[in-house]
Amino acid sequence: MNLNQDPHRRFNPLSGEWVLVSPHRALRPWQGNLETPPAEVLLQYDPTCYLCPGNSRAQGIRNPAYTGTFVFDNDFAALKPGTPNDRIDLENRNLIVAEGESGLCRVICFSPRHDLTLSTMPRPAIEEVVRTWTTQFADLRAHPEYVHVQIFENHGALMGASNPHPHCQVWATHTLPEAPARELLTQKNYWQKHRTCLLCDYLALESAQGLRIVTQNENFTALVPFWAIWPFEILLVSRRHFASLIDLTKLEQSHLAHILQTITALYDRVFDVPFPYSMGFHQASGAVNTHPEWHFHAHFYPPLHRSATVRKFMVGFEMLGTPQRDITPESAAKRLRELHRRGNS
Ligand SMILES: [Zn+2]
Ligand SMILES: [Zn+2]
Ligand SMILES: [Zn+2]
């Protein structure tokens, strides 16, 4: 079998799911959407933005004149603290089942500047974002009501971001959400079977092969995983084994900030537009040191495929069968690596 030509499926050991790869399809003619995106020029300060310093938000709350990062409870939170965690099971047949879910949703503004992104912010400002993520994570994981803390950024209107002001969200939940629950199970099973870490072992294989690595520094590696679903998907993995943001050394915080900027700046060069993505960290929640199997990492899921406007849709066979991709993870990694090389020369 030739992985560059023959249709095949690839296994994702983290999620336990498969992805269908159809490399021969990458050249098929495209008759879909090809419009050019509207050129958006952003102001440094936007008087109509509810995230800019000094502006008012919902219910007349006014933002302080913040100068670094700024954290507040989401005015339109998807989850509410203190929600009763009752369970309903109609006739106890496990068919019509619901459970109350308490939680907390916060917003973190990365910068007072409306027009910046992780790809354009000064490095020290990104380091401050990393420190804010860490204190938020530490604060919420210590809360007895919550077992999981999810930090995520929806970047770009294409990903449903409602405001271009650089920001992310933190949701703390009473139960473990689906994706980290699957990854907890796969990492735990691997740990129990091999007494080594799944992602440490995977990273060693990737480093030896070198085919899918996009960029790395002393402490972090960014690669297009073998099982990537999204065209330019990236898995960001710490090179040292640790479980969460709390374990980062000062130097690792700085190197995390550095590689986040490298990745997002690279993305912006793929189609010469601000590249939309959803990204988020997966880390061990719950009591400290109870999850030796967890390896700190982040996923970047960008939807763009063929141009600045042609996105990948999860439709048809992907909704009803298995996710599928055309360009191989190896060719995506090669393209990102070449952009990186060109940017540095
Ligand atoms: Zn703003
Ligand atoms: Zn590990
Ligand atoms: Zn993950």
Coordinates of N, CA, C and O and ligand atoms in Angstrom, one line a residue, residues 197-200 240-242 293-295, ligand 2:
C197 N 4.0 6.4 28.2 CA 2.9 7.3 27.8 C 2.7 7.2 26.3 O 3.6 7.2 25.5
L198 N 1.4 7.2 26.0 CA 1.0 7.2 24.6 C 1.6 8.3 23.7 O 2.2 8.1 22.7
L199 N 1.5 9.5 24.2 CA 2.0 10.7 23.4 C 3.5 10.8 23.4 O 4.1 11.2 22.5
C200 N 4.2 10.4 24.6 CA 5.7 10.3 24.6 C 6.1 9.3 23.5 O 7.0 9.7 22.7
R240 N 8.4 17.3 27.1 CA 8.6 16.7 28.4 C 7.2 16.2 28.8 O 6.2 16.7 28.4
H241 N 7.2 15.1 29.6 CA 5.9 14.5 30.0 C 5.4 15.2 31.2 O 6.0 15.2 32.3
F242 N 4.3 15.9 31.1 CA 3.6 16.5 32.2 C 2.1 16.6 31.9 O 1.8 16.5 30.7
E293 N -0.9 9.2 33.3 CA -1.0 8.9 31.9 C -1.2 10.1 31.0 O -1.0 10.0 29.8
W294 N -1.6 11.2 31.6 CA -2.0 12.4 30.8 C -0.8 13.1 30.3 O 0.1 13.5 31.0
H295 N -0.8 13.4 29.0 CA 0.3 14.2 28.4 C -0.3 15.5 27.8 O -1.2 15.5 27.0
Ligands
ZN2 ZN 4.0 11.6 27.9

